[in-house]
């Protein structure tokens, strides 16, 4: 009879071994599922980040090819004492699109007149300095925008002339953006 109690103890270790194997297999499956879920979520985050980056880069891609319009060179007398100084200036406009190029071409007499009047008010000292050229480029941009019918505030209205008498906050009205992105000088000779 001693064989019977020994037989009853032998199946118990097999059951514990099977239970341990099943628990280990379940743990491995759960760890694999957790790792798979983590990798899946990380890939979705990366895809979302890439889509967001591409969305931010899309406006830059729209303006990949710049649109330029070169104006004929102009020779203008400057506002120096004696009136003997002049400037030969070549201007190239950086415009939004080809539609604006056609608009500027149709308004060319008004555009050239605005630029000539603006440049003739400057002195040679002003135009020989970098900041004078940069200010002239900004003013030319504003004048051309006005000639095209865009409402651009004058320099005095913006407070650039040092006139700070009226410091009340002004109501800002939404003005359509100028179609002139920039003014580039292709020739600039002061004599």
mmCIF file of C-alpha atoms in Angstrom:
data_model
loop_
_atom_site.group_PDB
_atom_site.id
_atom_site.type_symbol
_atom_site.label_atom_id
_atom_site.label_comp_id
_atom_site.label_asym_id
_atom_site.label_seq_id
_atom_site.Cartn_x
_atom_site.Cartn_y
_atom_site.Cartn_z
ATOM 1 C CA UNK A 1 0.000 0.000 0.000
ATOM 2 C CA UNK A 2 2.877 2.179 0.254
ATOM 3 C CA UNK A 3 2.858 2.533 -3.515
ATOM 4 C CA UNK A 4 -0.489 4.223 -3.530
ATOM 5 C CA UNK A 5 0.513 7.283 -1.480
ATOM 6 C CA UNK A 6 3.599 7.798 -3.645
ATOM 7 C CA UNK A 7 1.479 7.735 -6.787
ATOM 8 C CA UNK A 8 -0.827 10.383 -5.414
ATOM 9 C CA UNK A 9 2.071 12.796 -4.853
ATOM 10 C CA UNK A 10 3.583 12.370 -8.304
ATOM 11 C CA UNK A 11 0.707 13.951 -10.301
ATOM 12 C CA UNK A 12 0.767 17.076 -8.107
ATOM 13 C CA UNK A 13 4.206 18.265 -9.307
ATOM 14 C CA UNK A 14 3.134 17.730 -12.923
ATOM 15 C CA UNK A 15 0.081 19.921 -12.341
ATOM 16 C CA UNK A 16 2.218 22.641 -10.779
ATOM 17 C CA UNK A 17 4.645 22.412 -13.704
ATOM 18 C CA UNK A 18 1.831 22.705 -16.225
ATOM 19 C CA UNK A 19 0.388 25.665 -14.327
ATOM 20 C CA UNK A 20 3.806 27.334 -14.277
ATOM 21 C CA UNK A 21 4.259 26.770 -18.027
ATOM 22 C CA UNK A 22 0.791 28.167 -18.753
ATOM 23 C CA UNK A 23 1.481 31.238 -16.587
ATOM 24 C CA UNK A 24 4.842 31.834 -18.290
ATOM 25 C CA UNK A 25 3.253 31.469 -21.734
ATOM 26 C CA UNK A 26 0.478 33.897 -20.759
ATOM 27 C CA UNK A 27 3.074 36.340 -19.408
ATOM 28 C CA UNK A 28 5.078 36.131 -22.647
ATOM 29 C CA UNK A 29 1.933 36.665 -24.745
ATOM 30 C CA UNK A 30 0.911 39.648 -22.571
ATOM 31 C CA UNK A 31 4.409 41.164 -22.815
ATOM 32 C CA UNK A 32 4.380 40.676 -26.588
ATOM 33 C CA UNK A 33 0.955 42.297 -26.860
ATOM 34 C CA UNK A 34 2.093 45.227 -24.705
ATOM 35 C CA UNK A 35 5.247 45.695 -26.793
ATOM 36 C CA UNK A 36 3.253 45.464 -30.025
ATOM 37 C CA UNK A 37 0.742 48.021 -28.741
ATOM 38 C CA UNK A 38 3.528 50.358 -27.676
ATOM 39 C CA UNK A 39 5.250 50.149 -31.075
ATOM 40 C CA UNK A 40 1.915 50.671 -32.854
ATOM 41 C CA UNK A 41 1.152 53.808 -30.818
ATOM 42 C CA UNK A 42 4.669 55.166 -31.361
ATOM 43 C CA UNK A 43 4.370 54.709 -35.115
ATOM 44 C CA UNK A 44 1.017 56.545 -35.096
ATOM 45 C CA UNK A 45 2.594 59.421 -33.147
ATOM 46 C CA UNK A 46 5.448 59.581 -35.669
ATOM 47 C CA UNK A 47 3.007 59.580 -38.581
ATOM 48 C CA UNK A 48 0.992 62.362 -36.948
ATOM 49 C CA UNK A 49 4.163 64.397 -36.349
ATOM 50 C CA UNK A 50 5.246 63.904 -39.977
ATOM 51 C CA UNK A 51 1.821 64.960 -41.233
ATOM 52 C CA UNK A 52 1.961 68.060 -39.054
ATOM 53 C CA UNK A 53 5.475 68.920 -40.308
ATOM 54 C CA UNK A 54 4.346 68.467 -43.905
ATOM 55 C CA UNK A 55 1.356 70.724 -43.248
ATOM 56 C CA UNK A 56 3.700 73.445 -41.981
ATOM 57 C CA UNK A 57 6.003 72.987 -44.971
ATOM 58 C CA UNK A 58 3.148 73.107 -47.513
ATOM 59 C CA UNK A 59 2.799 76.935 -47.545
ATOM 60 C CA UNK A 60 6.525 77.241 -48.149
ATOM 61 C CA UNK A 61 6.246 74.806 -51.044
ATOM 62 C CA UNK A 62 3.517 76.913 -52.638
ATOM 63 C CA UNK A 63 5.978 79.805 -52.939
ATOM 64 C CA UNK A 64 8.815 77.656 -54.243
ATOM 65 C CA UNK A 65 9.225 79.640 -57.475
ATOM 66 C CA UNK A 66 9.549 83.385 -56.886
ATOM 67 C CA UNK A 67 7.880 85.820 -59.253
ATOM 68 C CA UNK A 68 10.017 88.809 -60.179
ATOM 69 C CA UNK A 69 9.349 91.855 -62.323
ATOM 70 C CA UNK A 70 12.268 94.071 -63.321
ATOM 71 C CA UNK A 71 11.510 97.752 -63.840
ATOM 72 C CA UNK A 72 13.532 99.761 -66.338
ATOM 73 C CA UNK A 73 16.510 101.584 -64.837
ATOM 74 C CA UNK A 74 15.726 105.130 -63.720
ATOM 75 C CA UNK A 75 17.973 108.171 -63.464
ATOM 76 C CA UNK A 76 16.731 110.622 -60.841
ATOM 77 C CA UNK A 77 18.028 113.971 -59.550
ATOM 78 C CA UNK A 78 18.498 113.895 -55.798
ATOM 79 C CA UNK A 79 17.416 116.465 -53.220
ATOM 80 C CA UNK A 80 20.985 117.585 -52.417
ATOM 81 C CA UNK A 81 21.909 121.246 -52.101
ATOM 82 C CA UNK A 82 22.904 122.527 -55.522
ATOM 83 C CA UNK A 83 20.889 119.839 -57.307
ATOM 84 C CA UNK A 84 23.924 118.336 -59.047
ATOM 85 C CA UNK A 85 23.710 114.818 -57.583
ATOM 86 C CA UNK A 86 21.757 112.019 -59.194
ATOM 87 C CA UNK A 87 21.146 108.304 -58.817
ATOM 88 C CA UNK A 88 20.766 105.561 -61.384
ATOM 89 C CA UNK A 89 18.594 102.909 -59.841
ATOM 90 C CA UNK A 90 17.426 99.525 -61.090
ATOM 91 C CA UNK A 91 14.537 97.958 -59.207
ATOM 92 C CA UNK A 92 13.244 94.396 -59.326
ATOM 93 C CA UNK A 93 9.985 93.598 -57.554
ATOM 94 C CA UNK A 94 9.347 90.318 -55.739
ATOM 95 C CA UNK A 95 5.616 89.703 -56.292
ATOM 96 C CA UNK A 96 3.065 87.166 -55.033
ATOM 97 C CA UNK A 97 2.181 85.612 -58.386
ATOM 98 C CA UNK A 98 1.922 86.113 -62.144
ATOM 99 C CA UNK A 99 -1.490 87.755 -61.783
ATOM 100 C CA UNK A 100 0.128 90.573 -59.798
ATOM 101 C CA UNK A 101 2.814 90.921 -62.492
ATOM 102 C CA UNK A 102 0.089 91.676 -65.038
ATOM 103 C CA UNK A 103 -1.525 94.128 -62.613
ATOM 104 C CA UNK A 104 1.770 95.976 -62.059
ATOM 105 C CA UNK A 105 2.468 96.070 -65.803
ATOM 106 C CA UNK A 106 -0.939 97.625 -66.449
ATOM 107 C CA UNK A 107 -0.224 100.274 -63.779
ATOM 108 C CA UNK A 108 3.419 100.845 -64.828
ATOM 109 C CA UNK A 109 3.161 104.624 -65.465
ATOM 110 C CA UNK A 110 1.719 105.178 -61.974
ATOM 111 C CA UNK A 111 4.279 102.810 -60.438
ATOM 112 C CA UNK A 112 7.246 104.555 -62.112
ATOM 113 C CA UNK A 113 5.865 107.981 -61.170
ATOM 114 C CA UNK A 114 5.529 106.961 -57.514
ATOM 115 C CA UNK A 115 9.069 105.588 -57.436
ATOM 116 C CA UNK A 116 10.565 108.627 -59.210
ATOM 117 C CA UNK A 117 8.863 111.061 -56.824
ATOM 118 C CA UNK A 118 9.943 109.036 -53.814
ATOM 119 C CA UNK A 119 13.595 108.709 -54.861
ATOM 120 C CA UNK A 120 13.856 112.391 -55.834
ATOM 121 C CA UNK A 121 13.094 113.357 -52.214
ATOM 122 C CA UNK A 122 16.221 111.574 -50.916
ATOM 123 C CA UNK A 123 19.709 112.964 -50.504
ATOM 124 C CA UNK A 124 22.912 111.278 -51.630
ATOM 125 C CA UNK A 125 24.068 110.969 -47.999
ATOM 126 C CA UNK A 126 20.923 109.042 -47.194
ATOM 127 C CA UNK A 127 21.242 106.691 -50.158
ATOM 128 C CA UNK A 128 24.914 105.906 -49.607
ATOM 129 C CA UNK A 129 24.165 104.240 -46.249
ATOM 130 C CA UNK A 130 22.769 100.729 -45.877
ATOM 131 C CA UNK A 131 19.890 101.782 -43.641
ATOM 132 C CA UNK A 132 18.980 104.504 -46.153
ATOM 133 C CA UNK A 133 18.767 101.913 -48.931
ATOM 134 C CA UNK A 134 16.712 99.572 -46.738
ATOM 135 C CA UNK A 135 14.308 102.391 -45.846
ATOM 136 C CA UNK A 136 14.047 103.336 -49.527
ATOM 137 C CA UNK A 137 13.208 99.715 -50.412
ATOM 138 C CA UNK A 138 10.461 99.631 -47.756
ATOM 139 C CA UNK A 139 9.091 102.987 -48.921
ATOM 140 C CA UNK A 140 9.145 101.895 -52.575
ATOM 141 C CA UNK A 141 7.231 98.750 -51.591
ATOM 142 C CA UNK A 142 4.609 100.853 -49.810
ATOM 143 C CA UNK A 143 4.323 103.332 -52.707
ATOM 144 C CA UNK A 144 3.880 100.580 -55.277
ATOM 145 C CA UNK A 145 1.261 98.934 -53.062
ATOM 146 C CA UNK A 146 -0.594 102.262 -52.870
ATOM 147 C CA UNK A 147 -0.369 102.671 -56.658
ATOM 148 C CA UNK A 148 -1.961 99.217 -56.985
ATOM 149 C CA UNK A 149 -4.823 100.284 -54.718
ATOM 150 C CA UNK A 150 -3.750 98.773 -51.395
ATOM 151 C CA UNK A 151 -4.229 100.894 -48.283
ATOM 152 C CA UNK A 152 -0.776 101.184 -46.708
ATOM 153 C CA UNK A 153 -0.284 103.737 -43.899
ATOM 154 C CA UNK A 154 2.240 106.479 -44.584
ATOM 155 C CA UNK A 155 5.507 106.572 -42.599
ATOM 156 C CA UNK A 156 4.369 109.597 -40.548
ATOM 157 C CA UNK A 157 1.145 107.803 -39.631
ATOM 158 C CA UNK A 158 3.163 104.803 -38.452
ATOM 159 C CA UNK A 159 5.296 106.986 -36.187
ATOM 160 C CA UNK A 160 8.587 106.424 -38.022
ATOM 161 C CA UNK A 161 9.471 110.105 -38.281
ATOM 162 C CA UNK A 162 9.904 110.450 -34.515
ATOM 163 C CA UNK A 163 6.550 112.198 -34.121
ATOM 164 C CA UNK A 164 5.200 110.632 -30.930
ATOM 165 C CA UNK A 165 2.810 113.433 -29.984
ATOM 166 C CA UNK A 166 -0.236 111.187 -30.193
ATOM 167 C CA UNK A 167 0.477 107.995 -28.260
ATOM 168 C CA UNK A 168 -3.136 106.860 -27.921
ATOM 169 C CA UNK A 169 -3.646 103.296 -29.018
ATOM 170 C CA UNK A 170 -5.144 103.261 -32.477
ATOM 171 C CA UNK A 171 -7.720 100.836 -33.692
ATOM 172 C CA UNK A 172 -6.184 98.497 -36.147
ATOM 173 C CA UNK A 173 -8.211 97.694 -39.175
ATOM 174 C CA UNK A 174 -7.529 94.592 -41.166
ATOM 175 C CA UNK A 175 -5.824 95.595 -44.388
ATOM 176 C CA UNK A 176 -5.250 93.093 -47.194
ATOM 177 C CA UNK A 177 -1.598 92.101 -47.465
ATOM 178 C CA UNK A 178 0.463 93.840 -50.091
ATOM 179 C CA UNK A 179 1.146 91.766 -53.206
ATOM 180 C CA UNK A 180 4.694 93.172 -53.244
ATOM 181 C CA UNK A 181 6.822 90.867 -51.092
ATOM 182 C CA UNK A 182 10.010 92.843 -51.495
ATOM 183 C CA UNK A 183 12.015 95.368 -53.474
ATOM 184 C CA UNK A 184 15.429 94.363 -54.770
ATOM 185 C CA UNK A 185 17.984 96.771 -56.215
ATOM 186 C CA UNK A 186 19.634 95.464 -59.376
ATOM 187 C CA UNK A 187 21.593 98.705 -59.942
ATOM 188 C CA UNK A 188 22.378 101.545 -57.549
ATOM 189 C CA UNK A 189 24.805 104.256 -58.659
ATOM 190 C CA UNK A 190 24.972 107.620 -56.882
ATOM 191 C CA UNK A 191 26.876 110.405 -58.700
#
